[in-house]
Amino acid sequence: MTLSPELLIYGLVFVAVLVLVEGIYLTVFGKSIRLDRRVNRRLELMEKGGNREQVLEQLRKEMTQHLKSQQIPLYSLLAQKAQKANIAFTPVQLIMLMAGLAGVAFVGLTIGTATSPAIRLAVSIAMGIGGVYVWINNRAKKRITMLEEQLPDAVELMVRSLRVGHPFSSAVAIVAKEVADPLGTEMGIIADEAAYGRDMGESLKAMAERIDMQDLRFLAVAVTIQQTSGGNLAEILDGLAKVIRARFKLFRRVRAITAEAKWSGMFLSAFPLVALTFILVTKPDYYDGVKDTPAFIPGCLIVGGLLSANMFFMRTLTNIKV
């Protein structure tokens, strides 16, 4: 009993698609697009010769282009994730990228496998769309995690700036210069918008809604209330920083406590599918003796329903809301 090499080829082609997406992205936009850059992208674009207004226009276009294109068929599946990940590719470029990756996958499967053209075409399209989706989803998760880690330190930097006499707009500008990406560029955009006359509270609220991050909503509400009712903003933000840090610490603790249960749930959900795939690859005629019986199709439907219910309940049990 030997394992077909075609399954390995499918996996290698999909991994190649993921690597190719990241390579194309970095090639087109350069290292300034990386999330872990110490010098944030806004400052780097300005150092390359772009004036403040041009850089602000470019960054704002990148921030809002995906949600504005949700009406494109199938693209709505990617729009929110691409918005959170702040993908610099335009929606049209992403769709072209999916088509190009599907073509690369089709060529790879044609060279490495002997399956029918219809199956290769379907798998290639799935790899093109799925590869871009997985890449965007990973970038979105990484970016949100980095924002959550940076926000308490950024708020505390604002508090120190306010206590030495700087206005809030200057405190935000200091954060934009001192904090790395992704929060540095986001705060830089808010500072530039404030310089051109937009209300600071509105800018913070728009950023919080675009990123869909609860702690940023707290910051926007705190600034808006202080603007309308007055009060010591430094003390308000100091208390907010402590709350955000405590929430982040609690999130980490819950994540650590539920990690084992999540991996167990993933294993129990994926094992039947992996076992079925292994059986079909190593012994394709395994079900030939029963597939023509009347109970085969209903049995498959029942098993599929139970597997779906298992995935749902496993995810519900390990998805603890804090």
Coordinates of C-alpha atoms in Angstrom, one line a residue:
M1 CA 0.0 0.0 0.0
T2 CA 1.7 3.2 -1.2
L3 CA 0.7 6.8 -0.8
S4 CA 0.1 8.6 -4.1
P5 CA 2.6 11.4 -4.8
E6 CA -0.2 13.5 -6.3
L7 CA -1.5 14.5 -2.8
L8 CA 2.0 15.8 -1.9
I9 CA 2.1 17.7 -5.2
Y10 CA -1.2 19.4 -4.4
G11 CA 0.1 20.5 -1.0
L12 CA 3.4 21.8 -2.5
V13 CA 1.6 23.7 -5.2
F14 CA -0.7 25.4 -2.6
V15 CA 2.4 26.3 -0.4
A16 CA 4.0 27.7 -3.5
V17 CA 0.9 29.9 -4.2
L18 CA 1.1 31.3 -0.6
V19 CA 4.8 32.1 -0.9
L20 CA 4.3 33.7 -4.3
V21 CA 1.6 36.0 -3.0
E22 CA 3.9 37.4 -0.3
G23 CA 6.8 37.6 -2.7
I24 CA 4.7 39.6 -5.2
Y25 CA 3.4 41.9 -2.5
L26 CA 6.9 42.7 -1.2
T27 CA 8.3 43.2 -4.7
V28 CA 5.6 45.6 -5.7
F29 CA 5.5 47.8 -2.6
G30 CA 9.0 47.2 -1.1
K31 CA 10.0 46.5 2.5
S32 CA 8.0 49.6 3.7
I33 CA 4.9 47.5 3.5
R34 CA 6.1 45.0 6.1
L35 CA 4.2 45.0 9.4
D36 CA 7.3 44.7 11.6
R37 CA 9.1 47.8 10.2
R38 CA 10.6 50.0 13.0
V39 CA 10.3 53.1 10.8
N40 CA 6.6 53.3 9.9
R41 CA 5.4 53.4 6.3
R42 CA 4.1 56.9 6.4
L43 CA 7.4 58.4 7.5
E44 CA 9.3 56.3 4.9
L45 CA 7.0 57.5 2.1
M46 CA 7.6 61.1 3.2
E47 CA 11.4 60.6 3.4
K48 CA 11.2 59.3 -0.2
G49 CA 10.0 62.7 -1.4
G50 CA 6.3 62.6 -1.0
N51 CA 4.7 65.6 0.6
R52 CA 2.3 65.4 3.5
E53 CA -0.8 65.8 1.4
Q54 CA 0.2 63.2 -1.2
V55 CA 1.1 60.6 1.4
L56 CA -2.1 61.2 3.3
E57 CA -4.2 60.8 0.1
Q58 CA -2.4 57.5 -0.8
L59 CA -2.7 56.0 2.6
R60 CA -6.4 57.0 3.0
K61 CA -7.1 55.5 -0.4
E62 CA -5.5 52.2 0.7
M63 CA -7.5 52.3 3.9
T64 CA -11.0 52.6 2.3
Q65 CA -10.7 51.0 -1.1
H66 CA -11.7 47.4 -0.1
L67 CA -15.0 48.2 1.8
K68 CA -16.0 50.4 -1.2
S69 CA -15.7 47.4 -3.5
Q70 CA -17.9 45.0 -1.6
Q71 CA -20.4 44.9 -4.5
I72 CA -17.9 43.1 -6.7
P73 CA -19.1 39.4 -7.0
L74 CA -17.2 37.1 -4.7
Y75 CA -15.0 39.9 -3.5
S76 CA -17.2 40.6 -0.5
L77 CA -15.7 37.5 1.0
L78 CA -12.3 39.2 1.1
A79 CA -13.3 42.8 1.6
Q80 CA -13.5 43.0 5.4
K81 CA -10.4 40.9 5.9
A82 CA -8.5 43.0 3.4
Q83 CA -9.6 46.1 5.1
K84 CA -8.4 45.0 8.5
A85 CA -5.1 43.8 7.0
N86 CA -4.8 47.2 5.1
I87 CA -3.8 45.4 1.9
A88 CA -2.2 48.0 -0.4
F89 CA -3.3 46.0 -3.5
T90 CA -6.5 47.5 -5.1
P91 CA -9.5 45.1 -5.4
V92 CA -8.9 44.8 -9.2
Q93 CA -5.3 43.9 -8.5
L94 CA -6.3 41.3 -6.0
I95 CA -8.7 39.7 -8.4
M96 CA -6.0 39.7 -11.1
L97 CA -3.6 38.2 -8.6
M98 CA -6.1 35.4 -7.9
A99 CA -6.5 34.7 -11.6
G100 CA -2.7 34.7 -12.1
L101 CA -2.1 32.3 -9.1
A102 CA -4.8 30.0 -10.4
G103 CA -3.0 29.9 -13.7
V104 CA 0.3 29.1 -12.0
A105 CA -1.4 26.4 -10.0
F106 CA -2.9 24.9 -13.1
V107 CA 0.5 24.8 -14.8
G108 CA 2.0 23.1 -11.7
L109 CA -0.8 20.5 -11.5
T110 CA -0.6 19.8 -15.2
I111 CA 3.2 19.1 -14.9
G112 CA 3.0 17.2 -11.7
T113 CA -0.3 15.3 -11.9
A114 CA -2.3 13.2 -14.4
T115 CA -5.8 14.2 -13.3
S116 CA -8.4 15.3 -15.8
P117 CA -8.3 19.0 -17.0
A118 CA -11.7 19.7 -15.4
I119 CA -10.4 18.6 -11.9
R120 CA -7.2 20.5 -12.4
L121 CA -9.1 23.7 -13.4
A122 CA -11.4 23.5 -10.4
V123 CA -8.6 22.8 -7.9
S124 CA -6.5 25.6 -9.5
I125 CA -9.3 28.1 -9.1
A126 CA -9.8 27.0 -5.5
M127 CA -6.0 27.4 -4.8
G128 CA -5.9 30.8 -6.4
I129 CA -8.8 32.2 -4.4
G130 CA -8.0 30.2 -1.2
G131 CA -4.4 31.1 -1.3
V132 CA -5.1 34.8 -1.4
Y133 CA -7.8 34.4 1.3
V134 CA -5.5 32.5 3.6
W135 CA -2.7 35.1 3.1
I136 CA -5.0 38.1 3.7
N137 CA -6.6 36.4 6.8
N138 CA -3.1 35.7 8.3
R139 CA -2.0 39.3 7.7
A140 CA -5.3 40.6 9.2
K141 CA -4.8 38.5 12.4
K142 CA -1.2 39.5 12.7
R143 CA -2.0 43.2 12.2
I144 CA -4.8 43.3 14.7
T145 CA -2.6 41.5 17.3
M146 CA 0.2 44.0 16.8
L147 CA -2.3 46.9 17.2
E148 CA -3.6 45.4 20.4
E149 CA 0.0 45.1 21.7
Q150 CA 1.0 48.6 20.7
L151 CA -2.1 50.5 21.9
P152 CA -1.4 50.6 25.7
D153 CA 2.1 51.9 25.2
A154 CA 0.9 54.5 22.7
V155 CA -1.8 55.7 25.1
E156 CA 0.7 56.0 27.9
L157 CA 3.0 58.0 25.6
M158 CA 0.0 60.3 25.0
V159 CA -0.5 60.7 28.7
R160 CA 3.2 61.6 29.3
S161 CA 3.0 64.1 26.4
L162 CA -0.2 65.7 27.9
R163 CA 1.3 66.0 31.3
V164 CA 4.3 68.0 30.1
G165 CA 2.0 70.5 28.4
H166 CA 1.5 69.3 24.8
P167 CA -1.9 69.5 23.3
F168 CA -3.6 66.3 22.3
S169 CA -2.9 66.8 18.6
S170 CA 0.8 67.1 19.3
A171 CA 0.6 64.0 21.5
V172 CA -0.9 62.0 18.6
A173 CA 1.8 63.4 16.3
I174 CA 4.5 62.2 18.8
V175 CA 3.0 58.7 18.8
A176 CA 3.0 58.8 15.0
K177 CA 6.8 59.5 15.0
E178 CA 7.9 57.2 17.9
V179 CA 5.7 54.1 17.4
A180 CA 6.4 51.5 14.8
D181 CA 3.9 50.1 12.3
P182 CA 1.0 49.4 12.1
L183 CA -0.1 51.8 14.8
G184 CA 2.4 54.5 13.9
T185 CA 1.0 55.0 10.4
E186 CA -2.6 54.9 11.7
M187 CA -1.8 57.6 14.2
G188 CA 0.1 59.6 11.6
I189 CA -3.0 59.6 9.4
I190 CA -5.1 60.9 12.3
A191 CA -2.5 63.6 13.0
D192 CA -2.5 64.7 9.3
E193 CA -6.3 64.8 9.1
A194 CA -6.4 66.9 12.2
A195 CA -3.9 69.3 10.6
Y196 CA -6.2 69.7 7.7
G197 CA -9.2 70.4 9.9
R198 CA -10.9 67.1 10.7
D199 CA -12.1 66.6 14.2
M200 CA -9.8 64.3 16.2
G201 CA -12.6 62.3 17.8
E202 CA -14.2 61.6 14.4
S203 CA -10.9 60.4 13.0
L204 CA -10.4 58.0 16.0
K205 CA -13.9 56.7 15.7
A206 CA -13.5 56.1 12.0
M207 CA -10.3 54.2 12.6
A208 CA -11.9 52.1 15.3
E209 CA -14.8 51.2 13.1
R210 CA -12.6 50.4 10.1
I211 CA -10.3 48.1 12.2
D212 CA -13.2 46.8 14.3
M213 CA -11.2 47.0 17.5
Q214 CA -13.0 47.6 20.9
D215 CA -10.1 49.2 22.7
L216 CA -9.8 51.9 19.9
R217 CA -13.5 52.6 20.4
F218 CA -12.9 53.2 24.1
L219 CA -10.1 55.7 23.1
A220 CA -12.4 57.5 20.6
V221 CA -15.2 57.7 23.1
A222 CA -12.9 59.0 25.8
V223 CA -11.5 61.8 23.5
T224 CA -15.0 62.7 22.3
I225 CA -16.4 63.0 25.8
Q226 CA -13.5 65.1 26.9
Q227 CA -13.9 67.4 23.9
T228 CA -17.6 68.0 24.7
S229 CA -17.7 67.9 28.5
G230 CA -14.1 68.9 29.4
G231 CA -12.0 67.3 32.1
N232 CA -8.4 66.1 32.6
L233 CA -7.7 64.2 29.4
A234 CA -4.4 62.9 30.8
E235 CA -6.1 61.3 33.8
I236 CA -8.8 59.8 31.5
L237 CA -6.3 58.3 29.2
D238 CA -4.1 57.0 32.0
G239 CA -7.1 55.1 33.4
L240 CA -7.9 53.9 29.9
A241 CA -4.4 52.6 29.4
K242 CA -4.6 50.6 32.5
V243 CA -8.0 49.1 31.4
I244 CA -6.6 48.3 28.0
R245 CA -3.5 46.6 29.4
A246 CA -5.7 44.6 31.9
R247 CA -8.0 43.5 29.1
F248 CA -5.1 42.5 27.0
K249 CA -3.6 40.5 29.9
L250 CA -6.9 38.8 30.4
F251 CA -7.2 37.9 26.7
R252 CA -3.7 36.4 26.8
R253 CA -4.6 34.4 29.9
V254 CA -7.8 33.1 28.4
R255 CA -6.0 32.2 25.2
A256 CA -3.4 30.2 27.1
I257 CA -6.1 28.4 29.2
T258 CA -8.1 27.4 26.1
A259 CA -5.1 26.6 23.8
E260 CA -5.1 22.9 24.6
A261 CA -8.9 22.6 24.2
K262 CA -8.7 24.5 20.8
W263 CA -6.0 22.2 19.5
S264 CA -8.0 19.1 20.7
G265 CA -11.1 20.4 19.0
M266 CA -9.2 21.0 15.8
F267 CA -7.7 17.6 15.9
L268 CA -11.0 15.9 16.5
S269 CA -12.6 17.9 13.7
A270 CA -9.9 17.3 11.2
F271 CA -9.0 13.7 11.9
P272 CA -12.0 12.1 10.3
L273 CA -11.5 14.1 7.1
V274 CA -7.8 13.3 7.0
A275 CA -8.5 9.6 7.6
L276 CA -11.1 9.6 4.8
T277 CA -8.6 11.3 2.4
F278 CA -5.9 8.8 3.4
I279 CA -8.2 5.9 2.7
L280 CA -9.4 7.2 -0.7
V281 CA -5.8 7.9 -1.8
T282 CA -4.2 4.6 -0.6
K283 CA -7.2 2.3 -1.4
P284 CA -9.6 4.0 -3.9
D285 CA -11.9 0.9 -4.1
Y286 CA -12.4 0.7 -0.3
Y287 CA -16.1 1.6 -0.5
D288 CA -16.9 -0.2 -3.7
G289 CA -18.6 -3.0 -1.9
V290 CA -21.2 -0.7 -0.2
K291 CA -21.5 2.4 -2.4
D292 CA -24.3 0.9 -4.4
T293 CA -26.5 0.0 -1.4
P294 CA -29.5 2.1 -0.5
A295 CA -28.1 3.1 2.9
F296 CA -24.8 4.5 1.5
I297 CA -26.0 8.0 0.5
P298 CA -28.1 8.6 3.7
G299 CA -25.3 7.3 5.8
C300 CA -22.8 9.7 4.2
L301 CA -25.3 12.6 4.8
I302 CA -25.7 11.6 8.4
V303 CA -21.9 11.4 8.9
G304 CA -21.4 14.7 7.2
G305 CA -24.0 16.3 9.4
L306 CA -22.5 14.9 12.6
L307 CA -19.0 16.1 11.5
S308 CA -20.4 19.6 10.9
A309 CA -22.2 19.6 14.3
N310 CA -18.9 18.4 15.9
M311 CA -17.0 21.4 14.3
F312 CA -19.7 23.8 15.4
F313 CA -19.8 22.7 19.0
M314 CA -16.1 22.4 19.3
R315 CA -15.7 25.9 18.2
T316 CA -18.4 27.1 20.5
L317 CA -17.0 25.5 23.5
T318 CA -13.5 26.9 23.0
N319 CA -14.5 30.4 21.8
I320 CA -14.7 32.2 25.1
K321 CA -16.0 35.8 25.0
V322 CA -14.2 38.2 27.4

